[in-house]
XYZ file of C-alpha atoms in Angstrom:
714
model
C 10.875 11.598 27.211
C 7.232 10.819 26.337
C 5.476 7.541 25.703
C 5.588 7.812 21.921
C 9.275 8.754 21.766
C 10.277 5.860 24.041
C 8.214 3.375 22.084
C 9.542 4.572 18.757
C 13.152 4.559 19.953
C 12.884 0.956 21.055
C 11.040 -0.096 17.929
C 13.236 1.608 15.369
C 16.641 1.951 17.054
C 17.132 -1.116 19.260
C 17.347 -4.198 17.083
C 17.648 -6.655 19.998
C 14.445 -5.803 21.890
C 11.453 -7.975 21.045
C 7.917 -6.741 20.457
C 6.678 -8.470 23.648
C 9.203 -6.581 25.797
C 8.161 -3.305 24.173
C 4.478 -4.071 24.827
C 5.167 -4.670 28.520
C 7.249 -1.495 28.898
C 4.710 0.653 27.065
C 1.864 -0.698 29.228
C 3.836 0.078 32.410
C 4.548 3.634 31.260
C 0.920 4.198 30.235
C -0.315 3.090 33.684
C 2.199 5.290 35.483
C 1.395 8.449 33.480
C -1.476 10.791 34.433
C -4.830 10.973 32.684
C -4.135 14.247 30.869
C -0.691 13.176 29.740
C -2.120 9.832 28.689
C -4.796 11.536 26.583
C -2.252 13.782 24.840
C 0.104 10.921 24.127
C -2.762 8.738 22.945
C -3.777 11.393 20.435
C -0.232 11.523 19.055
C -0.045 7.742 18.877
C -3.401 7.502 17.090
C -2.242 10.023 14.474
C 1.038 8.151 14.101
C -0.806 4.847 13.702
C -3.192 6.390 11.151
C -0.164 7.630 9.212
C 1.376 4.176 9.387
C -1.802 2.594 8.035
C -2.066 5.196 5.248
C 1.585 4.647 4.420
C 0.984 0.909 4.190
C -1.776 1.460 1.657
C 0.076 4.019 -0.425
C 3.793 3.970 0.329
C 4.710 0.321 0.994
C 4.124 -0.601 -2.612
C 7.186 -2.224 -4.137
C 5.935 -1.280 -7.608
C 6.125 2.472 -6.891
C 9.059 4.838 -6.337
C 8.353 8.193 -4.665
C 10.056 10.880 -6.778
C 8.699 14.053 -5.139
C 6.508 14.863 -2.151
C 5.048 18.183 -1.029
C 2.841 18.996 1.977
C 0.803 22.027 3.029
C -2.185 21.926 0.650
C -5.771 22.766 1.576
C -7.149 23.851 4.956
C -4.431 23.895 7.653
C -2.097 22.213 5.136
C -3.571 18.731 5.677
C -3.361 17.789 1.975
C -0.288 16.128 0.472
C 0.713 15.661 -3.148
C 3.423 13.390 -4.451
C 4.773 12.200 -7.769
C 5.570 8.495 -8.007
C 6.983 6.275 -10.723
C 4.692 3.277 -11.243
C 6.667 0.270 -12.510
C 3.484 -1.506 -13.675
C 2.814 1.096 -16.361
C 6.365 2.565 -16.537
C 5.013 6.094 -16.078
C 4.957 8.908 -13.547
C 1.685 9.325 -11.622
C 0.505 12.390 -9.683
C -1.052 11.245 -6.384
C -3.082 13.238 -3.853
C -3.237 12.060 -0.214
C -6.020 13.620 1.875
C -7.711 12.911 5.244
C -10.137 9.995 4.823
C -13.620 10.283 6.363
C -15.466 7.302 7.853
C -19.238 6.875 7.373
C -20.100 8.792 10.551
C -17.806 11.689 9.585
C -19.282 11.789 6.064
C -22.785 12.157 7.537
C -21.609 14.948 9.848
C -19.919 16.738 6.929
C -23.130 16.610 4.863
C -25.144 17.899 7.827
C -22.744 20.793 8.498
C -22.684 21.723 4.793
C -26.490 21.730 4.672
C -26.778 23.905 7.798
C -24.142 26.352 6.519
C -26.009 26.797 3.210
C -29.205 27.510 5.151
C -27.664 29.955 7.637
C -25.023 31.777 5.535
C -26.225 35.372 5.191
C -23.158 36.951 3.540
C -21.983 36.839 -0.085
C -18.610 35.058 0.221
C -17.589 35.785 -3.384
C -16.971 39.466 -2.546
C -14.436 38.608 0.202
C -10.724 37.888 -0.091
C -9.394 34.414 0.739
C -8.482 35.094 4.395
C -11.839 36.724 5.161
C -13.656 33.801 3.514
C -11.792 31.298 5.695
C -12.472 33.288 8.886
C -16.179 33.658 8.101
C -16.618 29.979 7.210
C -14.739 28.780 10.307
C -16.666 31.049 12.693
C -20.023 30.122 11.145
C -19.289 26.389 11.374
C -18.159 26.713 15.007
C -21.404 28.538 15.840
C -23.465 25.838 14.076
C -21.665 23.148 16.119
C -22.429 24.960 19.408
C -26.058 25.768 18.547
C -26.883 22.231 17.400
C -24.744 20.430 20.040
C -22.936 18.465 17.323
C -20.408 15.895 18.546
C -17.642 14.516 16.355
C -16.980 11.366 18.391
C -19.082 8.806 20.321
C -22.174 8.836 18.120
C -21.039 5.633 16.463
C -20.869 3.799 19.808
C -24.422 4.792 20.727
C -25.659 3.692 17.329
C -23.841 0.362 17.671
C -25.310 -0.228 21.160
C -28.807 0.478 19.852
C -28.206 -1.799 16.884
C -27.020 -4.614 19.193
C -30.113 -4.243 21.415
C -32.462 -4.241 18.451
C -30.708 -7.277 16.996
C -31.084 -9.172 20.289
C -34.757 -8.254 20.553
C -35.365 -9.342 16.964
C -33.564 -12.649 17.580
C -35.640 -13.341 20.717
C -38.867 -12.626 18.845
C -37.891 -14.909 15.971
C -36.989 -17.709 18.412
C -40.391 -17.453 20.118
C -42.187 -17.534 16.761
C -40.167 -20.570 15.656
C -40.903 -22.468 18.892
C -44.669 -22.010 18.448
C -44.422 -22.987 14.780
C -42.385 -26.115 15.608
C -44.884 -27.271 18.233
C -47.768 -26.825 15.838
C -45.969 -28.617 13.004
C -44.926 -31.555 15.271
C -48.509 -32.192 16.373
C -49.692 -32.265 12.746
C -46.908 -34.652 11.709
C -47.678 -37.077 14.558
C -51.354 -37.242 13.584
C -50.487 -38.036 9.933
C -48.010 -40.765 10.918
C -50.543 -42.530 13.186
C -53.131 -42.619 10.412
C -50.671 -44.105 7.913
C -49.504 -46.768 10.370
C -53.045 -47.966 11.102
C -53.983 -48.217 7.404
C -50.761 -49.875 6.174
C -49.992 -52.321 9.044
C -50.362 -55.645 7.084
C -48.435 -54.331 4.071
C -45.516 -53.111 6.132
C -45.058 -56.458 7.913
C -44.711 -58.343 4.605
C -42.201 -55.805 3.313
C -40.157 -56.068 6.488
C -39.754 -59.845 6.147
C -38.600 -59.570 2.544
C -36.086 -56.878 3.430
C -34.626 -58.985 6.271
C -33.881 -61.884 3.923
C -32.216 -59.603 1.417
C -30.021 -57.950 4.078
C -28.832 -61.357 5.348
C -27.569 -62.345 1.871
C -25.875 -59.003 1.352
C -24.159 -59.111 4.744
C -22.530 -62.492 3.965
C -21.138 -61.191 0.681
C -19.830 -58.057 2.340
C -18.021 -60.012 5.052
C -16.132 -62.030 2.440
C -15.096 -58.891 0.595
C -13.865 -57.279 3.808
C -11.682 -60.279 4.666
C -10.034 -60.203 1.217
C -9.408 -56.451 1.442
C -7.907 -56.702 4.946
C -5.397 -59.335 3.800
C -4.348 -57.123 0.873
C -3.879 -54.145 3.201
C -1.640 -56.176 5.526
C 0.614 -57.179 2.642
C 0.834 -53.574 1.395
C 1.756 -52.327 4.858
C 4.588 -54.836 5.146
C 6.003 -53.768 1.787
C 5.784 -50.080 2.728
C 7.614 -50.686 6.001
C 10.475 -52.389 4.180
C 10.735 -49.523 1.674
C 10.695 -46.940 4.484
C 13.573 -48.629 6.267
C 15.684 -48.500 3.111
C 14.832 -44.826 2.552
C 15.555 -43.910 6.167
C 18.984 -45.484 5.983
C 19.794 -43.584 2.795
C 18.431 -40.303 4.209
C 20.463 -40.634 7.390
C 23.662 -40.831 5.381
C 22.731 -37.865 3.193
C 21.454 -35.800 6.152
C 24.739 -36.158 7.966
C 26.511 -34.589 4.990
C 23.881 -31.882 4.458
C 23.712 -30.873 8.125
C 27.261 -29.617 8.048
C 26.444 -27.334 5.094
C 23.078 -26.268 6.571
C 24.687 -25.248 9.855
C 27.029 -22.982 7.946
C 24.277 -21.244 5.942
C 21.515 -21.145 8.585
C 23.301 -18.463 10.576
C 23.726 -16.331 7.485
C 20.073 -16.756 6.472
C 18.919 -15.613 9.897
C 21.137 -12.535 9.737
C 19.836 -11.723 6.245
C 16.428 -10.630 7.626
C 16.099 -6.953 6.834
C 15.635 -4.250 9.447
C 12.496 -3.052 7.674
C 10.729 -6.424 8.272
C 11.555 -6.281 11.991
C 10.414 -2.680 12.175
C 7.135 -3.584 10.453
C 6.453 -6.329 13.023
C 7.205 -3.938 15.857
C 5.035 -1.245 14.305
C 2.208 -3.780 14.006
C 2.539 -4.470 17.725
C 2.212 -0.743 18.431
C -0.873 -0.606 16.247
C -2.362 -3.508 18.211
C -1.578 -1.807 21.536
C -2.956 1.581 20.576
C -5.696 0.661 18.069
C -9.172 1.767 19.093
C -11.500 -1.225 19.339
C -14.933 -1.145 21.000
C -13.631 -2.097 24.447
C -10.937 0.631 24.405
C -13.430 3.264 23.217
C -15.705 2.573 26.164
C -12.735 3.032 28.538
C -11.639 6.419 27.091
C -11.703 9.405 29.440
C -13.387 12.736 28.656
C -10.009 14.314 27.835
C -9.216 11.537 25.374
C -12.627 11.860 23.696
C -12.151 15.635 23.252
C -8.792 14.993 21.590
C -10.337 12.444 19.225
C -13.202 14.854 18.495
C -10.651 17.507 17.506
C -8.948 15.136 15.033
C -12.308 14.211 13.486
C -13.370 17.859 13.296
C -10.188 18.838 11.448
C -10.760 16.129 8.858
C -14.364 17.256 8.289
C -13.386 20.950 8.134
C -10.708 20.152 5.535
C -13.305 18.672 3.163
C -15.889 21.425 3.823
C -13.334 24.171 3.111
C -12.274 22.327 -0.044
C -15.879 22.321 -1.301
C -16.942 25.853 -0.346
C -13.712 27.828 -0.855
C -11.724 25.608 -3.222
C -12.280 23.481 -6.288
C -13.453 20.224 -4.696
C -11.635 17.170 -6.024
C -9.067 19.199 -7.960
C -8.316 21.710 -5.168
C -4.791 20.385 -4.458
C -4.037 20.290 -8.205
C -5.163 23.921 -8.577
C -2.881 24.970 -5.695
C 0.183 23.229 -7.148
C 2.375 25.784 -8.940
C 4.147 23.089 -10.978
C 1.028 22.302 -13.030
C 0.183 24.113 -16.268
C -2.934 22.307 -17.577
C -5.669 20.112 -16.058
C -7.760 17.871 -18.315
C -10.785 15.674 -17.511
C -12.108 13.462 -20.334
C -15.023 11.841 -18.456
C -16.040 9.907 -15.329
C -14.310 6.709 -14.149
C -11.212 8.009 -15.992
C -8.219 9.581 -14.200
C -7.726 13.322 -14.517
C -4.617 14.201 -16.546
C -2.274 17.110 -15.900
C 0.590 18.806 -17.717
C 3.479 19.246 -15.288
C 6.399 21.616 -15.889
C 8.912 18.896 -15.048
C 7.177 15.609 -15.924
C 5.069 16.724 -18.928
C 1.682 14.975 -19.337
C 0.939 12.509 -16.510
C -2.159 10.881 -14.997
C -3.434 11.383 -11.435
C -5.162 9.208 -8.836
C -8.177 11.571 -8.948
C -11.324 10.645 -10.881
C -15.080 11.239 -10.813
C -17.011 8.125 -9.785
C -20.164 8.623 -11.865
C -21.843 10.828 -14.462
C -23.896 12.808 -11.940
C -20.814 13.795 -9.904
C -18.958 15.026 -13.016
C -21.978 16.922 -14.418
C -22.503 18.658 -11.053
C -18.828 19.650 -10.923
C -18.858 21.039 -14.489
C -21.996 23.104 -13.735
C -20.310 24.444 -10.582
C -17.143 25.422 -12.510
C -19.262 27.351 -15.026
C -21.095 29.118 -12.171
C -17.764 30.086 -10.570
C -16.889 31.779 -13.896
C -20.212 33.632 -13.749
C -21.673 31.652 -16.663
C -24.376 29.051 -17.224
C -23.927 25.722 -18.953
C -26.985 23.843 -20.182
C -28.392 21.860 -23.110
C -29.145 25.213 -24.790
C -25.480 26.369 -24.433
C -23.397 23.216 -23.762
C -19.956 24.803 -24.393
C -18.554 27.393 -21.986
C -15.268 29.327 -22.142
C -14.573 31.288 -19.005
C -12.101 32.658 -16.511
C -11.834 31.301 -12.961
C -11.335 33.712 -10.013
C -7.565 33.052 -9.946
C -7.299 33.978 -13.640
C -7.100 30.406 -14.981
C -8.765 29.721 -18.343
C -11.657 27.216 -18.388
C -13.148 25.338 -21.342
C -15.949 22.891 -20.535
C -18.667 20.873 -22.288
C -21.857 19.300 -20.926
C -22.641 15.590 -21.400
C -24.941 14.126 -24.086
C -24.947 17.309 -26.160
C -21.510 17.970 -27.665
C -19.475 15.185 -26.018
C -20.657 11.850 -24.585
C -19.496 12.553 -21.006
C -18.952 16.045 -19.602
C -15.391 17.355 -19.991
C -13.307 20.284 -18.806
C -9.839 21.704 -19.474
C -8.164 24.322 -17.285
C -5.123 26.336 -18.390
C -3.694 27.592 -15.109
C -2.874 31.270 -14.691
C 0.472 32.214 -13.179
C 0.252 34.904 -10.509
C 3.944 35.598 -11.110
C 4.416 35.298 -14.898
C 7.743 34.325 -16.409
C 10.285 37.052 -17.142
C 13.133 37.366 -19.692
C 15.458 36.140 -16.920
C 13.390 32.928 -16.684
C 13.538 32.435 -20.471
C 17.344 32.660 -20.289
C 17.410 30.265 -17.317
C 15.227 27.713 -19.148
C 17.431 28.087 -22.278
C 14.360 29.092 -24.295
C 16.367 32.062 -25.555
C 20.014 33.113 -25.445
C 21.343 36.289 -23.780
C 22.034 37.823 -27.213
C 18.464 37.132 -28.392
C 16.871 38.693 -25.290
C 19.134 41.769 -25.605
C 18.115 42.025 -29.293
C 14.386 41.964 -28.383
C 14.946 44.508 -25.584
C 16.565 46.890 -28.063
C 13.900 46.264 -30.750
C 10.881 46.653 -28.397
C 12.348 49.784 -26.828
C 12.524 51.284 -30.326
C 8.955 50.367 -31.369
C 9.336 47.208 -33.494
C 6.103 45.206 -34.064
C 6.381 41.463 -33.361
C 4.270 38.378 -34.158
C 4.887 35.263 -32.007
C 4.128 32.026 -33.889
C 4.002 28.355 -32.897
C 1.813 25.380 -32.084
C -0.484 24.763 -29.110
C 1.290 25.069 -25.722
C 4.564 26.049 -27.420
C 5.044 29.124 -25.197
C 3.864 31.899 -27.560
C 1.891 33.888 -24.970
C 4.568 33.262 -22.318
C 7.256 34.744 -24.598
C 4.978 37.681 -25.526
C 4.233 38.457 -21.861
C 7.880 38.138 -20.768
C 9.308 40.338 -23.543
C 6.543 42.944 -23.051
C 8.362 43.919 -19.836
C 10.804 45.804 -22.117
C 8.028 48.230 -23.197
C 8.944 51.671 -21.773
C 6.958 52.419 -18.602
C 5.681 55.755 -20.012
C 3.942 54.132 -23.021
C 0.176 53.630 -23.012
C -0.684 49.947 -23.558
C -4.030 48.420 -24.575
C -4.310 44.607 -24.433
C -7.142 42.649 -26.095
C -7.799 38.976 -25.250
C -10.508 36.309 -25.153
C -9.353 35.252 -21.699
C -6.996 37.400 -19.652
C -3.450 35.978 -19.804
C -1.189 39.015 -20.209
C 0.090 40.439 -16.914
C 2.203 43.621 -16.872
C 3.591 45.902 -14.138
C 2.869 49.049 -16.215
C 0.463 51.529 -14.633
C -0.677 53.068 -17.967
C -2.307 49.839 -19.191
C -5.902 49.078 -20.258
C -6.767 45.355 -20.279
C -9.742 44.483 -22.508
C -11.492 41.105 -22.830
C -14.222 39.875 -25.173
C -17.701 38.906 -23.960
C -20.704 36.940 -25.165
C -24.032 38.639 -25.839
C -26.843 38.475 -23.269
C -29.818 38.471 -25.616
C -30.100 38.025 -29.371
C -33.305 40.129 -29.476
C -31.667 43.418 -28.416
C -28.857 44.596 -30.742
C -27.274 46.943 -28.189
C -27.272 44.822 -25.015
C -27.382 41.455 -26.747
C -24.472 41.962 -29.174
C -21.247 39.994 -28.757
C -18.147 42.093 -28.075
C -15.404 40.386 -30.088
C -11.744 41.100 -30.912
C -12.647 43.227 -33.927
C -14.810 45.539 -31.782
C -12.106 45.875 -29.114
C -9.334 46.682 -31.646
C -11.520 49.383 -33.235
C -12.200 50.804 -29.767
C -8.479 50.633 -28.868
C -7.485 52.732 -31.904
C -9.683 55.553 -30.545
C -7.868 55.436 -27.173
C -4.557 56.694 -28.636
C -2.393 53.774 -27.497
C 1.351 53.583 -28.041
C 1.317 49.760 -27.937
C -1.496 47.303 -28.812
C -1.270 43.699 -27.574
C -3.690 41.135 -29.048
C -3.782 37.712 -27.362
C -4.298 35.752 -30.600
C -5.414 36.654 -34.137
C -7.783 34.208 -35.824
C -10.154 36.179 -38.063
C -11.123 39.616 -39.336
C -9.468 41.330 -36.328
C -6.071 40.594 -37.996
C -6.847 43.160 -40.719
C -7.485 45.868 -38.104
C -4.297 44.908 -36.244
C -2.102 45.152 -39.368
C -3.772 48.452 -40.275
C -2.778 49.696 -36.800
C 0.831 48.581 -37.453
C 0.804 50.394 -40.798
C -0.372 53.618 -39.113
C 2.511 53.569 -36.610
C 1.071 51.695 -33.614
C 3.553 49.199 -32.166
C 1.694 45.887 -31.977
C 2.338 42.422 -30.533
C 0.246 39.304 -31.070
C 0.340 35.503 -31.407
C -0.820 33.153 -34.170
C -0.810 29.386 -34.741
C 1.851 28.636 -37.382
C 4.907 26.377 -37.296
C 7.008 28.052 -40.043
C 7.136 31.135 -42.278
C 5.349 29.519 -45.254
C 2.459 28.256 -43.079
C 2.164 31.720 -41.529
C 1.886 33.504 -44.892
C -0.737 30.995 -46.084
C -2.799 31.540 -42.918
C -2.614 35.322 -43.142
C -3.400 35.523 -46.874
C -6.276 32.996 -46.974
C -9.766 33.148 -45.361
C -10.878 33.907 -42.722
C -8.004 36.424 -42.275
C -7.430 37.323 -45.986
C -4.665 39.935 -45.621
C -3.128 41.483 -48.764
C 0.575 40.623 -49.065
C 1.569 44.297 -49.203
C 0.198 44.811 -45.692
C 2.534 42.130 -44.256
C 5.515 44.481 -44.670
C 4.191 46.574 -41.758
C 5.265 43.685 -39.496
C 8.910 43.892 -38.341
C 9.798 40.620 -36.556
C 8.358 37.081 -36.614
C 9.433 34.870 -33.677
C 8.821 31.112 -33.988
C 8.374 29.294 -30.682
C 8.247 25.475 -30.535
C 7.888 22.679 -27.981
C 10.726 20.207 -28.643
C 11.441 16.780 -27.163
C 15.082 16.560 -26.006
C 16.160 13.338 -24.235
C 12.571 12.454 -23.342
C 11.753 15.882 -21.903
C 9.620 18.583 -23.568
C 11.344 21.970 -23.676
C 10.433 25.307 -25.285
C 12.836 26.915 -27.725
C 12.608 30.024 -29.899
C 13.708 28.204 -33.047
C 13.849 31.212 -35.372
C 13.804 35.020 -35.314
C 12.886 36.317 -38.787
C 12.719 39.912 -40.031
C 10.586 41.010 -43.017
C 12.884 43.168 -45.165
C 10.584 44.146 -48.068
C 8.223 42.945 -50.798
C 9.956 42.353 -54.133
C 7.889 44.320 -56.728
C 9.007 42.100 -59.604
C 8.308 38.663 -58.085
C 5.754 39.751 -55.447
C 7.732 37.660 -52.935
C 8.597 38.685 -49.378
C 12.325 38.948 -48.608
C 13.436 37.816 -45.136
C 16.467 37.985 -42.819
C 17.173 35.538 -39.969
C 19.294 37.229 -37.246
C 18.979 34.234 -34.857
C 18.153 30.550 -35.124
C 18.245 27.430 -32.967
C 20.705 24.822 -34.232
C 19.355 21.293 -33.510
C 18.399 18.726 -30.857
C 21.906 17.252 -30.751
C 23.515 20.690 -30.449
C 21.096 22.593 -28.193
C 22.283 26.147 -28.816
C 21.484 29.330 -30.744
C 23.564 30.963 -33.444
C 23.539 34.470 -34.851
C 22.951 35.050 -38.551
C 24.726 38.415 -38.450
C 22.799 41.041 -40.419
C 19.657 42.700 -38.994
C 17.481 45.277 -40.735
C 15.901 46.377 -37.400
C 19.250 47.033 -35.681
C 20.589 48.837 -38.748
C 17.507 51.110 -38.851
C 17.945 51.919 -35.125
C 21.643 52.718 -35.754
C 20.768 55.080 -38.613
C 17.976 56.802 -36.628
C 20.367 57.518 -33.724
C 23.346 58.297 -35.997
C 25.518 55.665 -34.281
C 28.542 53.857 -35.551
C 28.697 50.059 -35.701
C 30.793 50.081 -32.504
C 28.258 52.248 -30.635
C 25.437 49.902 -31.643
C 27.468 46.896 -30.484
C 28.183 48.639 -27.149
C 24.483 49.354 -26.581
C 23.676 45.668 -27.036
C 26.588 44.631 -24.765
C 25.298 46.976 -22.032
C 21.923 45.236 -22.116
C 23.603 41.803 -22.056
C 25.490 42.934 -18.921
C 22.239 43.964 -17.172
C 20.539 40.680 -18.133
C 23.539 38.674 -16.911
C 23.500 40.621 -13.628
C 19.769 39.927 -13.122
C 20.350 36.226 -13.887
C 23.135 35.948 -11.299
C 21.004 37.827 -8.752
C 18.076 35.527 -9.663
C 15.780 38.526 -10.125
C 12.696 36.631 -11.318
C 9.757 38.695 -10.053
C 8.151 40.449 -13.032
C 7.614 43.669 -11.040
C 11.284 43.792 -10.046
C 12.437 43.096 -13.627
C 10.099 45.834 -14.904
C 11.539 48.253 -12.340
C 15.151 47.536 -13.441
C 14.233 47.964 -17.144
C 12.555 51.294 -16.337
C 15.565 52.406 -14.276
C 17.927 51.554 -17.153
C 15.916 53.658 -19.626
C 16.105 56.673 -17.253
C 19.712 56.405 -16.007
C 21.687 53.667 -17.795
C 25.156 54.697 -16.531
C 24.170 54.513 -12.874
C 22.625 51.048 -13.250
C 25.570 49.749 -15.318
C 28.012 50.884 -12.618
C 25.986 49.133 -9.909
C 25.734 45.945 -12.006
C 29.500 45.836 -12.680
C 30.314 46.295 -8.983
C 27.932 43.536 -7.871
C 29.150 41.103 -10.552
C 32.769 41.590 -9.377
C 31.752 40.716 -5.794
């Protein structure tokens, strides 16, 4: 058993051993062990002690409860994130714990970063993540060798030099003061002699007068002292008498109280918690193994190399975070549980939207305006765009697919701001929507059947209500043979289909040239898509004149899916019929299904629910009113479930097209419910795997149904 294990066992397990005994035993073991073993153990102890100190700062806070903790972020997984409940503000807080650099390590980090920027001769942006890490690590190692950079011991040399210079400065100041004092004394003596010679007769007269006055005052003072002394004697006698009375009374009461105190004193001693004892013992370990100046001078070469390695790892972590990550928000960007990141200025905590805890603050913030402005400019550059006073608003896409919106300070907003909508590498599937209770099994089976048969759908709802998520998930039901063209401002749709063209808008480069400088907007991309003979058109969001082209595409037989901001059917019709969209009401009948998605607060937690599925039946020629059907709807907050409205125009049209009976139609839907239930039980959540099963069902449904039934029975 090693030094650390023995020490920890005695500290944490044995309650009877004192800290002094542990100190003696640890010292004996450290002397007996070899130099190499001692160096290795010392490194472990130092890291343990550092963790203890960090824990004291962050964890031993009675006002915080740790709810979740996750490790493995950043370079070599040295970053930690945790979610705590802060009792001061009665809220959850997202905290990041990272290696802390001292002043010497900060200087070394800046120097290494500067040298890397000078010497890097390869464009890192073209590499994948692993190649970037390898290149950066090798380059930094070469810089360290070439420049003979040391990560430990520089501080001691600096301190020794500082001490020498301080001593020299002190000696010089002492010498200067001694000369100055001598000179000043001589001048003072000369002045005094002159004054004495001039004022001799006057001083003698004054002295005589003063003597007479002092004699009178001394007599008066003596009388006063005698009177005061007599008063003090009387007071002392009275106090002694009172004390005797009190002592007698206290003795009687103490005798009674002692019996009770003896009973409770034992219990009070036993009531000391184990954590307090452990803390004292841990403190003793920290004292034994803490690195003060004397200990540092005694360290062997092996021990110094170990300490250098620890320091180097800390510095590398921060360099990798800057060059390959997202700086201060790198851990947040790596966390899969986060949906949105929002920064409203400097000296203000960054806020996040967490899947589980909704909107919460973090312990990350930018210290000053310059730091935030620099970070915003860097984010824009990562997106391949420029942000300046001329163009202070930038919308872009980060390398991982996340959507960025940022503004520069003193132009549009007072401080610089940025908002990041994180992109999911593995988007949600219909199985996830069922698992989250966003939709019921019947609803998902209904959409599968409708999408497979070419129904056009519009997903409506407020901001962050899950419109695009629902669109992307249900698009997995599009037959694999169909040609798909998607059109978006920022890429969010992710499909496993091979016959898929993904188009995104772009800003113009120059206003002077109409061809190269023109903006490519949604309207241009939809017009281009119609010439590509697509079977399905997906538009990220309709906001303007592109809506007219999209509904024209629906009217000409192109299956289309899109999203729009609208909370209910009446708001939707108003938005579509009024500027800037201005659609004629007759054109709305080309749309088949309207799905309303909402973010709802249930028992203090925000959840997404598809609150209504509405079908457009027809336009009444007499009243010019649209007639609707509602096959599915969500009931209420108190009764969190979905209910079926019964009749469906879409399903009836599919039945008539295929010449099925009502029973055959019902069986087709039940078959799809069986497959969805099977995928849910198997926890098939990867969008590629779900897409593969959907494709397999369309080719050979009987074979897949047989397999699903057999596996469900098991």
